[in-house]
Amino acid sequence: MKLLLFDVDGTLVSTGGAGVRALNRTFEQLYEIPEAMSAIDPAGKTDPAIVREIFHERLERDCSEDELQTVCQAYLRVLPEEVSQSTQYRVMPGVTEFLRVARSRQHVMIGLGTGNLEVGARIKLERADLNDFFPFGGFGSDSEDRSEVLRIAAWRAQDRGGCGLNREAVFVIGDTERDIEAGRKAGMTTVAVATGHADVKRLRRAEPDFVLSDFRDAAPLLEAIEAA
Ligand SMILES: [Mg+2]
C-alpha cells in the first residue's frame, strides 16, 4: 500500500491570499491589530503556530489555549467569504487530472497533510470541489508540529485499511522547504512541487526525493509510487 499526503496552499490550490486576509480580519476584529500577517511568513507552518507567532510579534506575549481557540473560531467564520470572493483563487496546473489518475490506481491511498485547520482546509478545497479526493488527512487542528501532522495522517490511513504501510511508502507532497523537512523528519518520502512558495532550483537545495515543476510533470512520480 502507498499513501500520498498533499499540502493544500501552493500545492493543490492557491486561494489568492484569502487565508492571510481572513487572519488579518480576525486580528483586526479581536485585538484591533491591523495587517497582523505583514511580518509573518506562513508558508509551510501550521495555523496554530502562525497564530502563536502573531501573538509574539504583535502582542509580545504567548497566547493561551482559550485565546488560540477563539482566534481559530473567528478565522473560520470569515474564511468562507474570503475564499469565495477571492479573484485570484485557482487550482494548480494538472492537479485534478493527477488526483483522478492516482485515485484510480490500486494500492494507492490519498489524504491531506496540511498545516491548515481541518475546517479551513475543507473550505479552501470546496470552491474547486476537491474535497471528495481526500476522505482523511492530518491537519493543523491535530498538532502544531508539521511532522506530527503527517504521522497522524498515516495512522488514519492505517485505520482505513492501509495496513502494513511503511513510512517510505508515504509520499509527502508540498511546495515549501518546511514540507520537505517535516516529511523527512517523519521518515517519509518527500516530493516538492514548484507551484507555490519556491521554484525548482530553490526546492532542490532542500534535497527532496522528487521535484516537480507542476503536476502536468508527474508521470515519472506516479511510476515511482507504483514501484515503491
Ligand atoms: Mg503550502
mmCIF file with all atom_site columns, C-alpha atoms and ligand atoms in Angstrom:
data_model
loop_
_atom_site.group_PDB
_atom_site.id
_atom_site.type_symbol
_atom_site.label_atom_id
_atom_site.label_alt_id
_atom_site.label_comp_id
_atom_site.label_asym_id
_atom_site.label_entity_id
_atom_site.label_seq_id
_atom_site.pdbx_PDB_ins_code
_atom_site.Cartn_x
_atom_site.Cartn_y
_atom_site.Cartn_z
_atom_site.occupancy
_atom_site.B_iso_or_equiv
_atom_site.pdbx_formal_charge
_atom_site.auth_seq_id
_atom_site.auth_comp_id
_atom_site.auth_asym_id
_atom_site.auth_atom_id
_atom_site.pdbx_PDB_model_num
ATOM   1   C  CA . MET A 1 1   ? 0.000   0.000  0.000   1.00 0.00 ? 1   MET A CA 1
ATOM   2   C  CA . LYS A 1 2   ? 1.169   3.534  -0.839  1.00 0.00 ? 2   LYS A CA 1
ATOM   3   C  CA . LEU A 1 3   ? -0.106  6.768  0.668   1.00 0.00 ? 3   LEU A CA 1
ATOM   4   C  CA . LEU A 1 4   ? 0.059   10.242 -0.885  1.00 0.00 ? 4   LEU A CA 1
ATOM   5   C  CA . LEU A 1 5   ? -0.300  13.157 1.548   1.00 0.00 ? 5   LEU A CA 1
ATOM   6   C  CA . PHE A 1 6   ? -0.954  16.541 -0.011  1.00 0.00 ? 6   PHE A CA 1
ATOM   7   C  CA . ASP A 1 7   ? -0.295  20.001 1.314   1.00 0.00 ? 7   ASP A CA 1
ATOM   8   C  CA . VAL A 1 8   ? -3.064  22.487 0.388   1.00 0.00 ? 8   VAL A CA 1
ATOM   9   C  CA . ASP A 1 9   ? -1.823  26.064 -0.208  1.00 0.00 ? 9   ASP A CA 1
ATOM   10  C  CA . GLY A 1 10  ? 0.539   26.395 -3.142  1.00 0.00 ? 10  GLY A CA 1
ATOM   11  C  CA . THR A 1 11  ? 0.310   22.663 -3.838  1.00 0.00 ? 11  THR A CA 1
ATOM   12  C  CA . LEU A 1 12  ? -3.338  21.866 -4.657  1.00 0.00 ? 12  LEU A CA 1
ATOM   13  C  CA . VAL A 1 13  ? -4.748  25.385 -4.850  1.00 0.00 ? 13  VAL A CA 1
ATOM   14  C  CA . SER A 1 14  ? -3.848  28.992 -4.379  1.00 0.00 ? 14  SER A CA 1
ATOM   15  C  CA . THR A 1 15  ? -6.543  30.926 -2.565  1.00 0.00 ? 15  THR A CA 1
ATOM   16  C  CA . GLY A 1 16  ? -5.055  34.187 -3.822  1.00 0.00 ? 16  GLY A CA 1
ATOM   17  C  CA . GLY A 1 17  ? -4.311  35.341 -0.293  1.00 0.00 ? 17  GLY A CA 1
ATOM   18  C  CA . ALA A 1 18  ? -7.719  34.507 1.222   1.00 0.00 ? 18  ALA A CA 1
ATOM   19  C  CA . GLY A 1 19  ? -6.173  32.816 4.283   1.00 0.00 ? 19  GLY A CA 1
ATOM   20  C  CA . VAL A 1 20  ? -3.933  35.794 5.002   1.00 0.00 ? 20  VAL A CA 1
ATOM   21  C  CA . ARG A 1 21  ? -6.830  38.241 4.595   1.00 0.00 ? 21  ARG A CA 1
ATOM   22  C  CA . ALA A 1 22  ? -9.020  36.125 6.899   1.00 0.00 ? 22  ALA A CA 1
ATOM   23  C  CA . LEU A 1 23  ? -6.338  36.109 9.617   1.00 0.00 ? 23  LEU A CA 1
ATOM   24  C  CA . ASN A 1 24  ? -5.835  39.861 9.190   1.00 0.00 ? 24  ASN A CA 1
ATOM   25  C  CA . ARG A 1 25  ? -9.583  40.433 9.631   1.00 0.00 ? 25  ARG A CA 1
ATOM   26  C  CA . THR A 1 26  ? -9.604  38.175 12.694  1.00 0.00 ? 26  THR A CA 1
ATOM   27  C  CA . PHE A 1 27  ? -6.813  40.058 14.484  1.00 0.00 ? 27  PHE A CA 1
ATOM   28  C  CA . GLU A 1 28  ? -8.347  43.389 13.493  1.00 0.00 ? 28  GLU A CA 1
ATOM   29  C  CA . GLN A 1 29  ? -11.716 42.312 14.958  1.00 0.00 ? 29  GLN A CA 1
ATOM   30  C  CA . LEU A 1 30  ? -10.412 40.705 18.145  1.00 0.00 ? 30  LEU A CA 1
ATOM   31  C  CA . TYR A 1 31  ? -7.317  42.761 19.005  1.00 0.00 ? 31  TYR A CA 1
ATOM   32  C  CA . GLU A 1 32  ? -7.523  45.869 16.792  1.00 0.00 ? 32  GLU A CA 1
ATOM   33  C  CA . ILE A 1 33  ? -4.245  44.893 15.180  1.00 0.00 ? 33  ILE A CA 1
ATOM   34  C  CA . PRO A 1 34  ? -4.117  45.920 11.506  1.00 0.00 ? 34  PRO A CA 1
ATOM   35  C  CA . GLU A 1 35  ? -2.293  43.788 8.934   1.00 0.00 ? 35  GLU A CA 1
ATOM   36  C  CA . ALA A 1 36  ? -1.319  41.202 11.554  1.00 0.00 ? 36  ALA A CA 1
ATOM   37  C  CA . MET A 1 37  ? 0.186   38.940 8.888   1.00 0.00 ? 37  MET A CA 1
ATOM   38  C  CA . SER A 1 38  ? 2.502   41.586 7.446   1.00 0.00 ? 38  SER A CA 1
ATOM   39  C  CA . ALA A 1 39  ? 5.506   40.401 9.471   1.00 0.00 ? 39  ALA A CA 1
ATOM   40  C  CA . ILE A 1 40  ? 4.748   36.677 9.155   1.00 0.00 ? 40  ILE A CA 1
ATOM   41  C  CA . ASP A 1 41  ? 5.794   34.128 6.532   1.00 0.00 ? 41  ASP A CA 1
ATOM   42  C  CA . PRO A 1 42  ? 3.050   31.488 6.813   1.00 0.00 ? 42  PRO A CA 1
ATOM   43  C  CA . ALA A 1 43  ? 4.432   29.094 4.176   1.00 0.00 ? 43  ALA A CA 1
ATOM   44  C  CA . GLY A 1 44  ? 4.691   25.540 5.447   1.00 0.00 ? 44  GLY A CA 1
ATOM   45  C  CA . LYS A 1 45  ? 3.623   26.390 9.011   1.00 0.00 ? 45  LYS A CA 1
ATOM   46  C  CA . THR A 1 46  ? 0.574   25.088 10.881  1.00 0.00 ? 46  THR A CA 1
ATOM   47  C  CA . ASP A 1 47  ? -2.273  27.529 11.541  1.00 0.00 ? 47  ASP A CA 1
ATOM   48  C  CA . PRO A 1 48  ? -1.880  27.356 15.348  1.00 0.00 ? 48  PRO A CA 1
ATOM   49  C  CA . ALA A 1 49  ? 1.869   28.017 15.000  1.00 0.00 ? 49  ALA A CA 1
ATOM   50  C  CA . ILE A 1 50  ? 1.080   31.063 12.824  1.00 0.00 ? 50  ILE A CA 1
ATOM   51  C  CA . VAL A 1 51  ? -1.375  32.406 15.421  1.00 0.00 ? 51  VAL A CA 1
ATOM   52  C  CA . ARG A 1 52  ? 1.251   31.975 18.158  1.00 0.00 ? 52  ARG A CA 1
ATOM   53  C  CA . GLU A 1 53  ? 3.808   33.789 16.006  1.00 0.00 ? 53  GLU A CA 1
ATOM   54  C  CA . ILE A 1 54  ? 1.432   36.742 15.538  1.00 0.00 ? 54  ILE A CA 1
ATOM   55  C  CA . PHE A 1 55  ? 0.972   36.931 19.310  1.00 0.00 ? 55  PHE A CA 1
ATOM   56  C  CA . HIS A 1 56  ? 4.738   37.034 19.798  1.00 0.00 ? 56  HIS A CA 1
ATOM   57  C  CA . GLU A 1 57  ? 5.345   39.558 17.014  1.00 0.00 ? 57  GLU A CA 1
ATOM   58  C  CA . ARG A 1 58  ? 2.443   41.915 17.598  1.00 0.00 ? 58  ARG A CA 1
ATOM   59  C  CA . LEU A 1 59  ? 1.374   41.442 21.235  1.00 0.00 ? 59  LEU A CA 1
ATOM   60  C  CA . GLU A 1 60  ? 4.800   40.402 22.547  1.00 0.00 ? 60  GLU A CA 1
ATOM   61  C  CA . ARG A 1 61  ? 3.429   37.557 24.600  1.00 0.00 ? 61  ARG A CA 1
ATOM   62  C  CA . ASP A 1 62  ? 2.247   33.937 24.405  1.00 0.00 ? 62  ASP A CA 1
ATOM   63  C  CA . CYS A 1 63  ? -1.364  33.159 23.626  1.00 0.00 ? 63  CYS A CA 1
ATOM   64  C  CA . SER A 1 64  ? -3.379  30.974 25.976  1.00 0.00 ? 64  SER A CA 1
ATOM   65  C  CA . GLU A 1 65  ? -5.205  27.856 24.771  1.00 0.00 ? 65  GLU A CA 1
ATOM   66  C  CA . ASP A 1 66  ? -8.510  29.744 25.114  1.00 0.00 ? 66  ASP A CA 1
ATOM   67  C  CA . GLU A 1 67  ? -7.201  32.627 23.011  1.00 0.00 ? 67  GLU A CA 1
ATOM   68  C  CA . LEU A 1 68  ? -5.927  30.205 20.381  1.00 0.00 ? 68  LEU A CA 1
ATOM   69  C  CA . GLN A 1 69  ? -9.369  28.589 20.167  1.00 0.00 ? 69  GLN A CA 1
ATOM   70  C  CA . THR A 1 70  ? -11.102 31.982 19.990  1.00 0.00 ? 70  THR A CA 1
ATOM   71  C  CA . VAL A 1 71  ? -8.822  33.175 17.174  1.00 0.00 ? 71  VAL A CA 1
ATOM   72  C  CA . CYS A 1 72  ? -9.235  29.924 15.216  1.00 0.00 ? 72  CYS A CA 1
ATOM   73  C  CA . GLN A 1 73  ? -13.048 30.026 15.517  1.00 0.00 ? 73  GLN A CA 1
ATOM   74  C  CA . ALA A 1 74  ? -13.161 33.674 14.400  1.00 0.00 ? 74  ALA A CA 1
ATOM   75  C  CA . TYR A 1 75  ? -10.822 32.910 11.484  1.00 0.00 ? 75  TYR A CA 1
ATOM   76  C  CA . LEU A 1 76  ? -13.036 30.024 10.342  1.00 0.00 ? 76  LEU A CA 1
ATOM   77  C  CA . ARG A 1 77  ? -16.086 32.321 10.425  1.00 0.00 ? 77  ARG A CA 1
ATOM   78  C  CA . VAL A 1 78  ? -14.570 34.817 7.958   1.00 0.00 ? 78  VAL A CA 1
ATOM   79  C  CA . LEU A 1 79  ? -12.622 32.365 5.773   1.00 0.00 ? 79  LEU A CA 1
ATOM   80  C  CA . PRO A 1 80  ? -15.561 31.168 3.597   1.00 0.00 ? 80  PRO A CA 1
ATOM   81  C  CA . GLU A 1 81  ? -16.313 34.729 2.498   1.00 0.00 ? 81  GLU A CA 1
ATOM   82  C  CA . GLU A 1 82  ? -12.645 35.475 1.763   1.00 0.00 ? 82  GLU A CA 1
ATOM   83  C  CA . VAL A 1 83  ? -12.264 32.280 -0.277  1.00 0.00 ? 83  VAL A CA 1
ATOM   84  C  CA . SER A 1 84  ? -15.484 32.769 -2.232  1.00 0.00 ? 84  SER A CA 1
ATOM   85  C  CA . GLN A 1 85  ? -14.658 36.413 -3.025  1.00 0.00 ? 85  GLN A CA 1
ATOM   86  C  CA . SER A 1 86  ? -11.010 35.826 -3.924  1.00 0.00 ? 86  SER A CA 1
ATOM   87  C  CA . THR A 1 87  ? -10.428 36.857 -7.539  1.00 0.00 ? 87  THR A CA 1
ATOM   88  C  CA . GLN A 1 88  ? -7.056  35.073 -7.715  1.00 0.00 ? 88  GLN A CA 1
ATOM   89  C  CA . TYR A 1 89  ? -8.261  31.669 -6.476  1.00 0.00 ? 89  TYR A CA 1
ATOM   90  C  CA . ARG A 1 90  ? -7.034  28.845 -8.684  1.00 0.00 ? 90  ARG A CA 1
ATOM   91  C  CA . VAL A 1 91  ? -6.332  25.120 -8.815  1.00 0.00 ? 91  VAL A CA 1
ATOM   92  C  CA . MET A 1 92  ? -2.698  24.388 -9.601  1.00 0.00 ? 92  MET A CA 1
ATOM   93  C  CA . PRO A 1 93  ? -1.933  23.052 -13.098 1.00 0.00 ? 93  PRO A CA 1
ATOM   94  C  CA . GLY A 1 94  ? -2.557  19.345 -13.577 1.00 0.00 ? 94  GLY A CA 1
ATOM   95  C  CA . VAL A 1 95  ? -3.811  18.761 -10.017 1.00 0.00 ? 95  VAL A CA 1
ATOM   96  C  CA . THR A 1 96  ? -7.288  17.428 -10.784 1.00 0.00 ? 96  THR A CA 1
ATOM   97  C  CA . GLU A 1 97  ? -6.069  15.067 -13.505 1.00 0.00 ? 97  GLU A CA 1
ATOM   98  C  CA . PHE A 1 98  ? -3.237  13.789 -11.271 1.00 0.00 ? 98  PHE A CA 1
ATOM   99  C  CA . LEU A 1 99  ? -5.682  13.133 -8.414  1.00 0.00 ? 99  LEU A CA 1
ATOM   100 C  CA . ARG A 1 100 ? -8.046  11.250 -10.747 1.00 0.00 ? 100 ARG A CA 1
ATOM   101 C  CA . VAL A 1 101 ? -5.254  9.040  -12.065 1.00 0.00 ? 101 VAL A CA 1
ATOM   102 C  CA . ALA A 1 102 ? -3.724  8.449  -8.611  1.00 0.00 ? 102 ALA A CA 1
ATOM   103 C  CA . ARG A 1 103 ? -7.117  7.538  -7.138  1.00 0.00 ? 103 ARG A CA 1
ATOM   104 C  CA . SER A 1 104 ? -7.726  5.005  -9.893  1.00 0.00 ? 104 SER A CA 1
ATOM   105 C  CA . ARG A 1 105 ? -4.532  3.088  -9.044  1.00 0.00 ? 105 ARG A CA 1
ATOM   106 C  CA . GLN A 1 106 ? -4.821  0.033  -6.866  1.00 0.00 ? 106 GLN A CA 1
ATOM   107 C  CA . HIS A 1 107 ? -2.913  0.132  -3.580  1.00 0.00 ? 107 HIS A CA 1
ATOM   108 C  CA . VAL A 1 108 ? -2.754  3.945  -3.569  1.00 0.00 ? 108 VAL A CA 1
ATOM   109 C  CA . MET A 1 109 ? -4.483  5.967  -0.850  1.00 0.00 ? 109 MET A CA 1
ATOM   110 C  CA . ILE A 1 110 ? -4.828  9.753  -0.952  1.00 0.00 ? 110 ILE A CA 1
ATOM   111 C  CA . GLY A 1 111 ? -5.065  12.104 2.011   1.00 0.00 ? 111 GLY A CA 1
ATOM   112 C  CA . LEU A 1 112 ? -4.191  15.586 3.197   1.00 0.00 ? 112 LEU A CA 1
ATOM   113 C  CA . GLY A 1 113 ? -1.097  16.510 5.200   1.00 0.00 ? 113 GLY A CA 1
ATOM   114 C  CA . THR A 1 114 ? -1.531  20.205 5.856   1.00 0.00 ? 114 THR A CA 1
ATOM   115 C  CA . GLY A 1 115 ? -0.922  22.857 8.467   1.00 0.00 ? 115 GLY A CA 1
ATOM   116 C  CA . ASN A 1 116 ? -4.444  24.178 7.877   1.00 0.00 ? 116 ASN A CA 1
ATOM   117 C  CA . LEU A 1 117 ? -7.113  23.566 10.497  1.00 0.00 ? 117 LEU A CA 1
ATOM   118 C  CA . GLU A 1 118 ? -9.265  20.771 9.046   1.00 0.00 ? 118 GLU A CA 1
ATOM   119 C  CA . VAL A 1 119 ? -12.303 23.018 8.623   1.00 0.00 ? 119 VAL A CA 1
ATOM   120 C  CA . GLY A 1 120 ? -10.114 25.649 6.935   1.00 0.00 ? 120 GLY A CA 1
ATOM   121 C  CA . ALA A 1 121 ? -8.610  23.113 4.527   1.00 0.00 ? 121 ALA A CA 1
ATOM   122 C  CA . ARG A 1 122 ? -12.103 21.907 3.606   1.00 0.00 ? 122 ARG A CA 1
ATOM   123 C  CA . ILE A 1 123 ? -13.280 25.492 2.965   1.00 0.00 ? 123 ILE A CA 1
ATOM   124 C  CA . LYS A 1 124 ? -10.272 26.162 0.719   1.00 0.00 ? 124 LYS A CA 1
ATOM   125 C  CA . LEU A 1 125 ? -10.784 22.950 -1.299  1.00 0.00 ? 125 LEU A CA 1
ATOM   126 C  CA . GLU A 1 126 ? -14.579 23.209 -1.501  1.00 0.00 ? 126 GLU A CA 1
ATOM   127 C  CA . ARG A 1 127 ? -14.548 26.040 -4.039  1.00 0.00 ? 127 ARG A CA 1
ATOM   128 C  CA . ALA A 1 128 ? -12.752 23.733 -6.531  1.00 0.00 ? 128 ALA A CA 1
ATOM   129 C  CA . ASP A 1 129 ? -14.801 20.693 -5.458  1.00 0.00 ? 129 ASP A CA 1
ATOM   130 C  CA . LEU A 1 130 ? -11.659 18.769 -4.447  1.00 0.00 ? 130 LEU A CA 1
ATOM   131 C  CA . ASN A 1 131 ? -12.756 17.501 -1.027  1.00 0.00 ? 131 ASN A CA 1
ATOM   132 C  CA . ASP A 1 132 ? -14.027 14.167 -2.361  1.00 0.00 ? 132 ASP A CA 1
ATOM   133 C  CA . PHE A 1 133 ? -10.470 13.158 -3.245  1.00 0.00 ? 133 PHE A CA 1
ATOM   134 C  CA . PHE A 1 134 ? -9.436  13.423 0.415   1.00 0.00 ? 134 PHE A CA 1
ATOM   135 C  CA . PRO A 1 135 ? -11.517 11.272 2.761   1.00 0.00 ? 135 PRO A CA 1
ATOM   136 C  CA . PHE A 1 136 ? -8.993  11.794 5.592   1.00 0.00 ? 136 PHE A CA 1
ATOM   137 C  CA . GLY A 1 137 ? -5.810  13.595 6.496   1.00 0.00 ? 137 GLY A CA 1
ATOM   138 C  CA . GLY A 1 138 ? -3.653  15.178 9.156   1.00 0.00 ? 138 GLY A CA 1
ATOM   139 C  CA . PHE A 1 139 ? -4.252  18.849 9.949   1.00 0.00 ? 139 PHE A CA 1
ATOM   140 C  CA . GLY A 1 140 ? -3.039  21.832 11.927  1.00 0.00 ? 140 GLY A CA 1
ATOM   141 C  CA . SER A 1 141 ? -6.023  21.167 14.190  1.00 0.00 ? 141 SER A CA 1
ATOM   142 C  CA . ASP A 1 142 ? -4.392  17.812 15.106  1.00 0.00 ? 142 ASP A CA 1
ATOM   143 C  CA . SER A 1 143 ? -0.954  19.171 16.020  1.00 0.00 ? 143 SER A CA 1
ATOM   144 C  CA . GLU A 1 144 ? 1.102   22.348 15.764  1.00 0.00 ? 144 GLU A CA 1
ATOM   145 C  CA . ASP A 1 145 ? 4.062   20.215 14.655  1.00 0.00 ? 145 ASP A CA 1
ATOM   146 C  CA . ARG A 1 146 ? 4.060   19.588 10.934  1.00 0.00 ? 146 ARG A CA 1
ATOM   147 C  CA . SER A 1 147 ? 5.752   16.154 11.081  1.00 0.00 ? 147 SER A CA 1
ATOM   148 C  CA . GLU A 1 148 ? 3.326   15.035 13.795  1.00 0.00 ? 148 GLU A CA 1
ATOM   149 C  CA . VAL A 1 149 ? 0.508   16.100 11.443  1.00 0.00 ? 149 VAL A CA 1
ATOM   150 C  CA . LEU A 1 150 ? 1.956   13.718 8.835   1.00 0.00 ? 150 LEU A CA 1
ATOM   151 C  CA . ARG A 1 151 ? 2.288   10.851 11.304  1.00 0.00 ? 151 ARG A CA 1
ATOM   152 C  CA . ILE A 1 152 ? -1.342  11.331 12.357  1.00 0.00 ? 152 ILE A CA 1
ATOM   153 C  CA . ALA A 1 153 ? -2.436  11.249 8.698   1.00 0.00 ? 153 ALA A CA 1
ATOM   154 C  CA . ALA A 1 154 ? -0.538  7.970  8.235   1.00 0.00 ? 154 ALA A CA 1
ATOM   155 C  CA . TRP A 1 155 ? -2.202  6.441  11.327  1.00 0.00 ? 155 TRP A CA 1
ATOM   156 C  CA . ARG A 1 156 ? -5.599  7.399  9.916   1.00 0.00 ? 156 ARG A CA 1
ATOM   157 C  CA . ALA A 1 157 ? -4.666  5.715  6.638   1.00 0.00 ? 157 ALA A CA 1
ATOM   158 C  CA . GLN A 1 158 ? -3.838  2.529  8.574   1.00 0.00 ? 158 GLN A CA 1
ATOM   159 C  CA . ASP A 1 159 ? -7.251  2.693  10.254  1.00 0.00 ? 159 ASP A CA 1
ATOM   160 C  CA . ARG A 1 160 ? -8.822  2.926  6.809   1.00 0.00 ? 160 ARG A CA 1
ATOM   161 C  CA . GLY A 1 161 ? -7.208  -0.233 5.552   1.00 0.00 ? 161 GLY A CA 1
ATOM   162 C  CA . GLY A 1 162 ? -3.674  0.862  4.809   1.00 0.00 ? 162 GLY A CA 1
ATOM   163 C  CA . CYS A 1 163 ? -2.244  -1.921 6.922   1.00 0.00 ? 163 CYS A CA 1
ATOM   164 C  CA . GLY A 1 164 ? 1.421   -2.690 6.520   1.00 0.00 ? 164 GLY A CA 1
ATOM   165 C  CA . LEU A 1 165 ? 2.066   0.857  5.380   1.00 0.00 ? 165 LEU A CA 1
ATOM   166 C  CA . ASN A 1 166 ? 5.823   1.526  5.508   1.00 0.00 ? 166 ASN A CA 1
ATOM   167 C  CA . ARG A 1 167 ? 6.918   5.058  6.253   1.00 0.00 ? 167 ARG A CA 1
ATOM   168 C  CA . GLU A 1 168 ? 8.921   5.151  2.993   1.00 0.00 ? 168 GLU A CA 1
ATOM   169 C  CA . ALA A 1 169 ? 5.710   4.316  1.114   1.00 0.00 ? 169 ALA A CA 1
ATOM   170 C  CA . VAL A 1 170 ? 4.183   7.561  2.390   1.00 0.00 ? 170 VAL A CA 1
ATOM   171 C  CA . PHE A 1 171 ? 4.795   10.354 -0.153  1.00 0.00 ? 171 PHE A CA 1
ATOM   172 C  CA . VAL A 1 172 ? 4.630   13.831 1.360   1.00 0.00 ? 172 VAL A CA 1
ATOM   173 C  CA . ILE A 1 173 ? 3.804   16.346 -1.373  1.00 0.00 ? 173 ILE A CA 1
ATOM   174 C  CA . GLY A 1 174 ? 4.246   20.074 -0.723  1.00 0.00 ? 174 GLY A CA 1
ATOM   175 C  CA . ASP A 1 175 ? 5.520   23.370 -2.066  1.00 0.00 ? 175 ASP A CA 1
ATOM   176 C  CA . THR A 1 176 ? 7.873   24.538 0.698   1.00 0.00 ? 176 THR A CA 1
ATOM   177 C  CA . GLU A 1 177 ? 11.147  23.541 2.309   1.00 0.00 ? 177 GLU A CA 1
ATOM   178 C  CA . ARG A 1 178 ? 9.187   23.108 5.541   1.00 0.00 ? 178 ARG A CA 1
ATOM   179 C  CA . ASP A 1 179 ? 7.025   20.381 3.960   1.00 0.00 ? 179 ASP A CA 1
ATOM   180 C  CA . ILE A 1 180 ? 10.208  18.580 2.884   1.00 0.00 ? 180 ILE A CA 1
ATOM   181 C  CA . GLU A 1 181 ? 11.811  18.916 6.338   1.00 0.00 ? 181 GLU A CA 1
ATOM   182 C  CA . ALA A 1 182 ? 8.663   17.659 8.063   1.00 0.00 ? 182 ALA A CA 1
ATOM   183 C  CA . GLY A 1 183 ? 8.344   14.675 5.727   1.00 0.00 ? 183 GLY A CA 1
ATOM   184 C  CA . ARG A 1 184 ? 11.987  13.759 6.164   1.00 0.00 ? 184 ARG A CA 1
ATOM   185 C  CA . LYS A 1 185 ? 11.738  14.067 9.958   1.00 0.00 ? 185 LYS A CA 1
ATOM   186 C  CA . ALA A 1 186 ? 8.789   11.652 9.848   1.00 0.00 ? 186 ALA A CA 1
ATOM   187 C  CA . GLY A 1 187 ? 10.908  9.202  7.798   1.00 0.00 ? 187 GLY A CA 1
ATOM   188 C  CA . MET A 1 188 ? 8.665   9.555  4.752   1.00 0.00 ? 188 MET A CA 1
ATOM   189 C  CA . THR A 1 189 ? 9.420   10.081 1.047   1.00 0.00 ? 189 THR A CA 1
ATOM   190 C  CA . THR A 1 190 ? 9.351   13.753 0.056   1.00 0.00 ? 190 THR A CA 1
ATOM   191 C  CA . VAL A 1 191 ? 8.025   15.349 -3.122  1.00 0.00 ? 191 VAL A CA 1
ATOM   192 C  CA . ALA A 1 192 ? 8.427   19.079 -3.762  1.00 0.00 ? 192 ALA A CA 1
ATOM   193 C  CA . VAL A 1 193 ? 6.246   20.838 -6.316  1.00 0.00 ? 193 VAL A CA 1
ATOM   194 C  CA . ALA A 1 194 ? 7.266   24.273 -7.561  1.00 0.00 ? 194 ALA A CA 1
ATOM   195 C  CA . THR A 1 195 ? 3.809   25.786 -7.979  1.00 0.00 ? 195 THR A CA 1
ATOM   196 C  CA . GLY A 1 196 ? 3.754   27.828 -4.800  1.00 0.00 ? 196 GLY A CA 1
ATOM   197 C  CA . HIS A 1 197 ? 6.361   29.103 -2.425  1.00 0.00 ? 197 HIS A CA 1
ATOM   198 C  CA . ALA A 1 198 ? 9.605   28.330 -4.239  1.00 0.00 ? 198 ALA A CA 1
ATOM   199 C  CA . ASP A 1 199 ? 10.987  27.493 -7.672  1.00 0.00 ? 199 ASP A CA 1
ATOM   200 C  CA . VAL A 1 200 ? 12.579  24.170 -8.654  1.00 0.00 ? 200 VAL A CA 1
ATOM   201 C  CA . LYS A 1 201 ? 16.124  25.393 -8.053  1.00 0.00 ? 201 LYS A CA 1
ATOM   202 C  CA . ARG A 1 202 ? 15.387  26.539 -4.527  1.00 0.00 ? 202 ARG A CA 1
ATOM   203 C  CA . LEU A 1 203 ? 13.413  23.374 -3.672  1.00 0.00 ? 203 LEU A CA 1
ATOM   204 C  CA . ARG A 1 204 ? 16.266  21.141 -4.923  1.00 0.00 ? 204 ARG A CA 1
ATOM   205 C  CA . ARG A 1 205 ? 18.555  22.682 -2.314  1.00 0.00 ? 205 ARG A CA 1
ATOM   206 C  CA . ALA A 1 206 ? 16.328  21.169 0.381   1.00 0.00 ? 206 ALA A CA 1
ATOM   207 C  CA . GLU A 1 207 ? 17.041  17.742 -1.191  1.00 0.00 ? 207 GLU A CA 1
ATOM   208 C  CA . PRO A 1 208 ? 13.572  16.249 -1.557  1.00 0.00 ? 208 PRO A CA 1
ATOM   209 C  CA . ASP A 1 209 ? 13.348  12.756 -3.067  1.00 0.00 ? 209 ASP A CA 1
ATOM   210 C  CA . PHE A 1 210 ? 11.433  14.138 -6.065  1.00 0.00 ? 210 PHE A CA 1
ATOM   211 C  CA . VAL A 1 211 ? 10.917  17.616 -7.533  1.00 0.00 ? 211 VAL A CA 1
ATOM   212 C  CA . LEU A 1 212 ? 8.119   18.541 -9.951  1.00 0.00 ? 212 LEU A CA 1
ATOM   213 C  CA . SER A 1 213 ? 7.653   21.825 -11.758 1.00 0.00 ? 213 SER A CA 1
ATOM   214 C  CA . ASP A 1 214 ? 3.897   21.126 -11.566 1.00 0.00 ? 214 ASP A CA 1
ATOM   215 C  CA . PHE A 1 215 ? 1.522   18.145 -11.697 1.00 0.00 ? 215 PHE A CA 1
ATOM   216 C  CA . ARG A 1 216 ? 1.475   18.065 -15.507 1.00 0.00 ? 216 ARG A CA 1
ATOM   217 C  CA . ASP A 1 217 ? 5.009   16.790 -14.990 1.00 0.00 ? 217 ASP A CA 1
ATOM   218 C  CA . ALA A 1 218 ? 4.041   13.941 -12.644 1.00 0.00 ? 218 ALA A CA 1
ATOM   219 C  CA . ALA A 1 219 ? 4.090   10.781 -14.804 1.00 0.00 ? 219 ALA A CA 1
ATOM   220 C  CA . PRO A 1 220 ? 7.565   9.718  -13.534 1.00 0.00 ? 220 PRO A CA 1
ATOM   221 C  CA . LEU A 1 221 ? 6.399   10.294 -9.976  1.00 0.00 ? 221 LEU A CA 1
ATOM   222 C  CA . LEU A 1 222 ? 3.400   8.001  -10.497 1.00 0.00 ? 222 LEU A CA 1
ATOM   223 C  CA . GLU A 1 223 ? 5.717   5.300  -11.842 1.00 0.00 ? 223 GLU A CA 1
ATOM   224 C  CA . ALA A 1 224 ? 7.966   5.700  -8.800  1.00 0.00 ? 224 ALA A CA 1
ATOM   225 C  CA . ILE A 1 225 ? 4.948   5.493  -6.489  1.00 0.00 ? 225 ILE A CA 1
ATOM   226 C  CA . GLU A 1 226 ? 3.796   2.291  -8.111  1.00 0.00 ? 226 GLU A CA 1
ATOM   227 C  CA . ALA A 1 227 ? 7.306   0.833  -7.932  1.00 0.00 ? 227 ALA A CA 1
ATOM   228 C  CA . ALA A 1 228 ? 7.851   1.792  -4.268  1.00 0.00 ? 228 ALA A CA 1
HETATM 229 MG MG . MG  B 2 .   ? 1.934   25.022 1.007   1.00 0.00 ? 1   MG  B MG 1
#
